[in-house]
Every structure is written in C-alpha cells, then in structure tokens.
C-alpha cells in the first residue's frame, strides 16, 4: 500500500511538468503548421539563441521565487552589466575577461544588498529589488550619460553568434551547463533542500537548523550574478550596449518561472519546469510575430496563457 501511495504521489508530482512540456511541444507544432519553416534547423538555431539568454536570467529568478520572493532588479542588472561591458571593453580583446570578473563582483555585491534588505531588514522582496533596480538604472544612465557607447570584442561576438554543432552557439552551451548545475544544486544538495524549506515554511526551516541568512543571501547573489552574466553575454549578441536591452525580462522571467510550475508562494517547483516555461514564452512570442500581432495583443495572449496554466495545472495540484 505504501509503495502504491508513493508511486501515485510521484505521478501527481510529475504530471504538471509533463503537461507544461506538452504545451511547449504543441505550440511548436502549431507554429510549424502556420509557418512550415518554423522547425527548420536554421530557425531552431535562432530560437535557441534567444531562449538561452532568458534561460540564464531565469536561473536566479527561479531561486528567488522558490523562497517566496520576486526579483524586480533583474532587468536593470542585465542592462547595467551590458552597458558597462560595452563601454569598458570597446572592442579590446584584452579587456574581455577582466571586465567579466568586475561584473561578477558588482553583481554579487548587488545580490548581497538585496538579500540583506529582504532577510535582515524584513523589506518585502518586491520593494527591495525594485529599489535596487532603480538605483542600477540611474547608475547606468550616469555612467553612459544617457547614450551608451562602445562595442563587443571579437571573442564575445564569437561566443554569441558563431554556430556550433548546427543548432547551438556558445551562449546555448553555457546555458546548458548552468542549467545542469542548477538542477543538481536544487535537487541533490543540502543547499537546494534549504531553499525549498525556506519557501515552504520559513519559521519551521529556522527551527530545523537551516542557516537562513546564508541561504537567502546566496539566493539573491545567484540571481544578481546570473543577470550580470546575461547582460555580459548579451553584448556579444547585440554588439553594443543599448538602454532597451532586456526591457521585458522582469515580466518574462517571472512568467517563465511560474508557467514552468514554480509556485509564486515559494517552496514548490524547480528549474526543470522553468526550462519549459522559457520555451513556451519564446515560441509563443515567435508565433504571434508570425501572425503579425500587435504588441498589445501579445501581452493579452501571454497573460491569458499564464492564467490558464495556473488554473488548470497548478490549481488541480493545490486541490490534491
């Protein structure tokens, strides 16, 4: 009996994940029917390139949402690192990795500030990260004086734009490696179990001996660092810094994580589902572009999709 109950529980846990991947596959097939070249190798290469950037950014957002928070500084961290890297590198090969190291340090500092405010000062995550994001946006404008300049080095451009193995580029490979590390970290380590525990029952987790300050600070550092990496890699793709870089990534990252099955209240979900969520958001956006849908219409459709998935898939799981 216990074995049957355990098997039934595992099926109930996996079913929502299978449904999300099913939705992603169905959207891809629909897009291919409407536009027969959608699933071609060249188009898949283009989509995977775009998916990789959002996928890397969503690593941090997944960690934050699993603890019951939301990171609204993500887009501004991406923008800051993108503009900073463009102007500091300015085409010089020798500056590429030293600038990358600087961005990692700054990103980690931003994450520590966010985590400190959320955990120690008890500032709501949405308020704290929005304030930090506003500071980052102001700092970006001051640094570039409202007109970003500079351009990527050849090595950074190659990482973002050179085709490898027919369907991937360097950014896609980096995303795959980071995704594997993230899934292992969440589901096979004490740190990952601590993240889930804090999201499920913060007080209970503290009584259980979990080092809540370390975990919360680490989560926000991961979020800021992955955003910084995204902005740095974006420079190779765009070749220069732009104030419009990742302009929709705050909402896109939250939507991808939630659509992928991570509870907005924290404590349930994981990055495996987020991968499907990222795919759904990108395929849906491509499909609506094929249909020449206006931007307002895109936002309506994306919002409706999120509502449907939340109600049909995760609402049923909550009842169980």
Coordinates of C-alpha atoms in Angstrom, one line a residue, residues 3-307:
X3 CA 4.6 1.6 -2.3
X4 CA 1.4 2.3 -4.3
X5 CA 0.8 5.6 -2.5
X6 CA 4.5 6.6 -3.1
X7 CA 4.1 5.8 -6.8
X8 CA 0.8 7.8 -7.0
X9 CA 2.5 10.7 -5.3
X10 CA 5.4 10.7 -7.8
X11 CA 2.9 10.6 -10.7
X12 CA 1.0 13.6 -9.3
X13 CA 4.2 15.5 -9.0
X14 CA 5.5 14.7 -12.5
X15 CA 2.1 15.2 -14.3
X16 CA 2.1 19.1 -14.2
X17 CA 5.7 19.0 -15.5
X18 CA 4.7 16.7 -18.4
X19 CA 1.8 19.0 -19.2
X20 CA 4.0 22.1 -19.4
X21 CA 6.4 20.3 -21.8
X22 CA 3.4 19.1 -23.7
X23 CA 2.1 22.7 -24.1
X24 CA 5.6 23.7 -25.4
X25 CA 5.6 20.9 -28.0
X26 CA 2.1 21.7 -29.1
X27 CA 2.9 25.3 -29.6
X28 CA 5.9 24.4 -31.6
X29 CA 3.8 22.1 -33.8
X30 CA 1.1 24.8 -34.3
X31 CA 3.8 27.3 -35.3
X32 CA 5.2 24.9 -37.8
X33 CA 1.8 24.3 -39.3
X34 CA 1.2 28.0 -39.7
X35 CA 4.8 28.6 -40.8
X36 CA 6.2 25.4 -42.3
X37 CA 9.8 26.5 -41.8
X38 CA 9.4 27.1 -38.1
X39 CA 11.0 23.8 -37.0
X40 CA 13.8 24.1 -39.6
X41 CA 17.4 23.8 -38.3
X42 CA 18.2 27.5 -39.0
X43 CA 15.1 28.8 -37.3
X44 CA 15.7 26.5 -34.3
X45 CA 19.2 27.9 -34.0
X46 CA 17.8 31.4 -33.9
X47 CA 15.2 30.5 -31.3
X48 CA 17.7 28.6 -29.1
X49 CA 20.0 31.6 -29.2
X50 CA 17.2 33.8 -27.8
X51 CA 16.0 31.2 -25.4
X52 CA 19.5 30.8 -23.9
X53 CA 19.6 34.4 -22.7
X54 CA 16.2 34.3 -20.9
X55 CA 17.1 30.8 -19.6
X56 CA 20.2 32.0 -17.9
X57 CA 18.4 35.0 -16.4
X58 CA 15.6 32.7 -15.2
X59 CA 18.0 30.6 -13.1
X60 CA 18.2 33.4 -10.5
X61 CA 14.6 34.2 -10.7
X62 CA 13.7 30.6 -10.0
X63 CA 15.8 30.5 -6.9
X64 CA 14.2 33.8 -5.6
X65 CA 10.7 32.7 -6.3
X66 CA 11.3 29.3 -4.6
X67 CA 12.0 31.3 -1.4
X68 CA 8.7 33.2 -1.8
X69 CA 10.3 36.4 -3.3
X70 CA 10.4 38.2 -6.6
X71 CA 13.5 39.9 -8.1
X72 CA 12.5 43.1 -10.0
X73 CA 16.1 44.3 -10.2
X74 CA 16.9 41.5 -12.7
X75 CA 16.3 43.6 -15.9
X76 CA 18.3 46.5 -14.6
X77 CA 21.2 44.3 -13.6
X78 CA 21.3 42.9 -17.1
X79 CA 21.2 46.5 -18.5
X80 CA 23.9 47.8 -16.2
X81 CA 26.3 44.9 -17.0
X82 CA 25.6 45.2 -20.7
X83 CA 26.3 48.9 -20.9
X84 CA 29.3 48.7 -18.6
X85 CA 30.8 45.9 -20.5
X86 CA 30.3 47.7 -23.9
X87 CA 32.0 50.9 -22.8
X88 CA 34.8 49.2 -20.9
X89 CA 35.7 46.6 -23.5
X90 CA 35.1 48.8 -26.5
X91 CA 36.4 46.1 -28.9
X92 CA 39.6 45.3 -26.9
X93 CA 40.2 41.6 -26.6
X94 CA 42.5 42.0 -23.5
X95 CA 39.7 43.7 -21.6
X96 CA 37.1 41.0 -22.1
X97 CA 37.7 38.7 -19.1
X98 CA 38.8 41.4 -16.6
X99 CA 35.6 43.2 -17.3
X100 CA 33.7 40.0 -16.9
X101 CA 35.3 39.5 -13.5
X102 CA 34.4 43.1 -12.5
X103 CA 30.8 42.4 -13.5
X104 CA 30.7 39.3 -11.4
X105 CA 32.0 41.2 -8.4
X106 CA 29.5 44.1 -8.8
X107 CA 26.6 41.6 -9.4
X108 CA 27.5 39.7 -6.2
X109 CA 27.5 43.0 -4.3
X110 CA 24.1 43.9 -5.6
X111 CA 22.8 40.4 -4.6
X112 CA 24.2 40.8 -1.1
X113 CA 22.4 44.2 -0.8
X114 CA 19.1 42.6 -2.0
X115 CA 19.5 39.6 0.3
X116 CA 20.4 41.7 3.3
X117 CA 17.4 44.0 2.8
X118 CA 15.0 41.1 2.4
X119 CA 16.2 38.9 5.2
X120 CA 17.7 41.2 7.9
X121 CA 15.6 44.4 7.3
X122 CA 12.4 42.5 6.5
X123 CA 11.8 44.6 3.4
X124 CA 9.4 42.9 1.0
X125 CA 11.4 41.4 -1.8
X126 CA 9.4 43.2 -4.5
X127 CA 10.1 46.6 -2.8
X128 CA 13.7 45.9 -2.1
X129 CA 14.6 44.7 -5.5
X130 CA 12.6 47.4 -7.3
X131 CA 14.6 50.0 -5.3
X132 CA 17.9 48.3 -6.1
X133 CA 16.9 48.1 -9.8
X134 CA 16.0 51.8 -9.8
X135 CA 19.5 52.6 -8.4
X136 CA 21.1 50.4 -11.0
X137 CA 19.1 52.1 -13.8
X138 CA 20.2 55.6 -12.5
X139 CA 23.8 54.4 -12.3
X140 CA 23.6 53.1 -15.8
X141 CA 22.3 56.5 -17.1
X142 CA 25.0 58.4 -15.2
X143 CA 27.8 56.1 -16.4
X144 CA 26.9 56.4 -20.1
X145 CA 25.4 59.9 -19.8
X146 CA 22.2 58.6 -21.5
X147 CA 24.0 57.5 -24.6
X148 CA 25.6 54.0 -24.4
X149 CA 28.7 53.5 -26.5
X150 CA 31.4 51.0 -27.1
X151 CA 31.2 47.6 -28.7
X152 CA 31.9 43.9 -28.1
X153 CA 35.2 42.2 -28.5
X154 CA 35.7 39.6 -31.2
X155 CA 35.8 36.7 -28.7
X156 CA 32.5 37.8 -27.1
X157 CA 30.8 38.2 -30.5
X158 CA 32.0 34.7 -31.5
X159 CA 30.6 33.2 -28.3
X160 CA 27.2 34.7 -29.0
X161 CA 27.0 34.4 -32.8
X162 CA 29.2 31.6 -34.1
X163 CA 27.2 28.4 -34.9
X164 CA 28.3 25.2 -33.2
X165 CA 27.0 21.7 -33.9
X166 CA 24.5 23.0 -36.4
X167 CA 21.9 24.3 -33.9
X168 CA 23.8 25.9 -31.0
X169 CA 26.1 28.8 -30.2
X170 CA 28.4 29.4 -27.2
X171 CA 25.6 31.0 -25.1
X172 CA 23.4 28.0 -25.6
X173 CA 26.2 25.7 -24.4
X174 CA 26.8 27.9 -21.4
X175 CA 23.1 27.8 -20.6
X176 CA 23.0 24.0 -20.8
X177 CA 25.9 23.8 -18.4
X178 CA 24.5 26.3 -16.0
X179 CA 21.1 24.6 -16.2
X180 CA 22.6 21.2 -15.3
X181 CA 24.4 22.7 -12.3
X182 CA 21.2 24.5 -11.2
X183 CA 19.1 21.3 -11.3
X184 CA 21.7 19.3 -9.4
X185 CA 22.1 22.1 -6.8
X186 CA 18.4 22.4 -6.2
X187 CA 17.5 18.7 -6.0
X188 CA 20.7 16.9 -4.9
X189 CA 22.3 19.2 -2.3
X190 CA 21.6 20.4 1.2
X191 CA 21.6 24.0 -0.1
X192 CA 18.8 23.1 -2.5
X193 CA 16.7 21.4 0.2
X194 CA 17.2 24.5 2.3
X195 CA 15.9 26.8 -0.4
X196 CA 12.7 24.7 -0.7
X197 CA 12.3 24.6 3.1
X198 CA 12.6 28.3 3.4
X199 CA 9.9 28.8 0.7
X200 CA 7.6 26.3 2.3
X201 CA 7.9 27.3 6.0
X202 CA 10.5 30.0 6.9
X203 CA 9.9 29.7 10.6
X204 CA 10.0 25.9 10.6
X205 CA 13.2 25.9 8.5
X206 CA 14.9 28.1 11.1
X207 CA 13.9 25.8 13.9
X208 CA 15.2 22.9 11.9
X209 CA 18.6 24.4 12.0
X210 CA 18.8 25.8 8.4
X211 CA 21.2 28.7 8.1
X212 CA 18.5 31.1 6.7
X213 CA 20.8 34.2 6.4
X214 CA 23.4 32.3 4.3
X215 CA 20.7 30.7 2.1
X216 CA 18.8 34.0 1.5
X217 CA 22.0 35.9 0.7
X218 CA 23.1 33.1 -1.6
X219 CA 19.8 33.1 -3.5
X220 CA 19.9 36.8 -4.2
X221 CA 23.6 36.6 -5.1
X222 CA 22.8 33.8 -7.6
X223 CA 20.0 36.0 -9.1
X224 CA 22.2 39.0 -9.5
X225 CA 25.2 37.1 -10.8
X226 CA 23.2 35.2 -13.4
X227 CA 21.6 38.5 -14.5
X228 CA 25.1 40.0 -14.8
X229 CA 26.3 37.1 -16.9
X230 CA 23.2 37.5 -19.1
X231 CA 24.0 41.2 -19.7
X232 CA 27.6 40.5 -20.4
X233 CA 26.7 37.8 -23.0
X234 CA 24.0 40.0 -24.5
X235 CA 26.8 42.4 -25.6
X236 CA 28.2 39.7 -27.9
X237 CA 24.7 39.3 -29.5
X238 CA 23.9 43.0 -29.8
X239 CA 27.5 44.1 -30.5
X240 CA 26.9 47.3 -28.5
X241 CA 25.1 48.5 -25.3
X242 CA 21.5 49.6 -25.6
X243 CA 19.2 51.1 -23.0
X244 CA 16.4 48.9 -24.3
X245 CA 18.4 45.7 -23.5
X246 CA 16.2 43.0 -21.9
X247 CA 13.4 45.6 -21.4
X248 CA 10.8 42.9 -20.9
X249 CA 12.9 40.4 -18.9
X250 CA 11.4 41.2 -15.5
X251 CA 7.9 40.0 -16.5
X252 CA 9.2 37.4 -19.0
X253 CA 11.4 35.8 -16.3
X254 CA 8.6 35.8 -13.7
X255 CA 6.1 34.4 -16.3
X256 CA 8.5 31.7 -17.5
X257 CA 9.2 30.5 -13.9
X258 CA 5.5 30.5 -12.9
X259 CA 4.4 28.9 -16.2
X260 CA 7.1 26.3 -15.6
X261 CA 5.4 25.2 -12.3
X262 CA 7.2 27.1 -9.6
X263 CA 4.7 28.3 -7.0
X264 CA 4.7 32.1 -6.7
X265 CA 4.3 31.5 -2.9
X266 CA 7.6 29.5 -2.8
X267 CA 8.6 26.1 -1.7
X268 CA 7.5 24.1 -4.8
X269 CA 8.7 23.8 -8.4
X270 CA 12.2 23.8 -9.8
X271 CA 14.3 24.8 -12.8
X272 CA 13.4 21.8 -14.9
X273 CA 9.9 23.3 -15.3
X274 CA 11.4 26.7 -15.9
X275 CA 13.2 25.5 -19.0
X276 CA 9.8 24.5 -20.5
X277 CA 8.4 27.9 -19.3
X278 CA 11.2 29.7 -21.2
X279 CA 10.5 27.7 -24.3
X280 CA 6.8 28.4 -24.1
X281 CA 7.3 32.2 -23.8
X282 CA 9.7 32.3 -26.7
X283 CA 7.7 30.0 -29.0
X284 CA 4.5 31.9 -28.2
X285 CA 6.2 35.2 -29.0
X286 CA 7.6 33.9 -32.3
X287 CA 4.1 32.5 -33.2
X288 CA 2.5 35.9 -32.5
X289 CA 5.2 37.6 -34.6
X290 CA 4.4 35.2 -37.5
X291 CA 0.7 36.2 -37.1
X292 CA 1.7 39.9 -37.2
X293 CA 0.0 40.5 -33.9
X294 CA 0.3 43.9 -32.3
X295 CA 2.3 44.3 -29.1
X296 CA -0.9 44.9 -27.0
X297 CA -2.3 41.7 -28.4
X298 CA 0.8 39.8 -27.5
X299 CA 0.6 40.9 -23.9
X300 CA -3.1 39.8 -23.7
X301 CA -2.3 36.4 -25.1
X302 CA 0.7 35.8 -22.8
X303 CA -1.4 36.9 -19.8
X304 CA -4.2 34.6 -20.7
X305 CA -1.8 31.6 -21.2
X306 CA -0.4 32.2 -17.7
X307 CA -3.8 32.3 -16.2

